[in-house]
Amino acid sequence: MNVNDSAESLRNRLFAGLPTAAVEAVERLLTAGGAVYIAGGAVRDAVMRRASVDLDIVTEGDAIDLAASAWPDAPLTTHERFRTASAEFSGFRIDVATARSETYAHSGALPDV
């Protein structure tokens, strides 16, 4: 198996249990422009061959702009301070975050972005 086969296999496992509407929403993000990465527990779940309960996506661009562009008809929940957006597709939640660095004033504090 070569690297591309492994990547395709992982992608197939990542999307295997998702509702069609969620897969289509991810595809719209991927084609809306800019670098987009799937991160977090969904990647772990795909490697471990488990179903995911949500998707965390990181973009090098602005997450709110990207989500609004990719999902013009979806009701978005946005957080301006953190430049994040989320929406549900057939009950499946997709969170999009702008890549950023953070610092914390103390343990348990909200980040300074």
PDB file of C-alpha atoms in Angstrom, residues 1-2 30 32 37 46 49 53 56 58 63 70-71 79 81 83 86 93 99 104 107 110 112:
ATOM      1  CA  MET A   1       0.000   0.000   0.000  1.00  0.00           C
ATOM      2  CA  ASN A   2       1.405   3.412  -0.904  1.00  0.00           C
ATOM      3  CA  LEU A  30     -12.958  21.937   0.610  1.00  0.00           C
ATOM      4  CA  ALA A  32     -14.722  27.069  -1.164  1.00  0.00           C
ATOM      5  CA  TYR A  37      -7.649  20.488   7.514  1.00  0.00           C
ATOM      6  CA  ALA A  46     -10.926   7.245  11.661  1.00  0.00           C
ATOM      7  CA  ARG A  49     -12.052   2.707  12.872  1.00  0.00           C
ATOM      8  CA  VAL A  53     -19.774  12.316  16.604  1.00  0.00           C
ATOM      9  CA  ASP A  56     -13.366  19.782  13.775  1.00  0.00           C
ATOM     10  CA  VAL A  58      -9.141  24.173  10.787  1.00  0.00           C
ATOM     11  CA  ALA A  63     -13.347  30.358   9.458  1.00  0.00           C
ATOM     12  CA  ALA A  70     -19.602  27.323   1.802  1.00  0.00           C
ATOM     13  CA  TRP A  71     -22.895  27.082   3.689  1.00  0.00           C
ATOM     14  CA  HIS A  79     -17.760  33.360  17.820  1.00  0.00           C
ATOM     15  CA  ARG A  81     -13.506  36.637  19.335  1.00  0.00           C
ATOM     16  CA  ARG A  83     -13.021  33.360  14.660  1.00  0.00           C
ATOM     17  CA  SER A  86     -20.302  25.814  13.446  1.00  0.00           C
ATOM     18  CA  ARG A  93     -22.082  19.096  13.969  1.00  0.00           C
ATOM     19  CA  ALA A  99      -5.724  28.571  12.668  1.00  0.00           C
ATOM     20  CA  TYR A 104      -3.590  31.519  28.628  1.00  0.00           C
ATOM     21  CA  SER A 107      -5.191  27.313  33.940  1.00  0.00           C
ATOM     22  CA  LEU A 110     -10.251  31.452  28.020  1.00  0.00           C
ATOM     23  CA  ASP A 112      -5.965  35.236  24.410  1.00  0.00           C
TER      24      ASP A 112
END
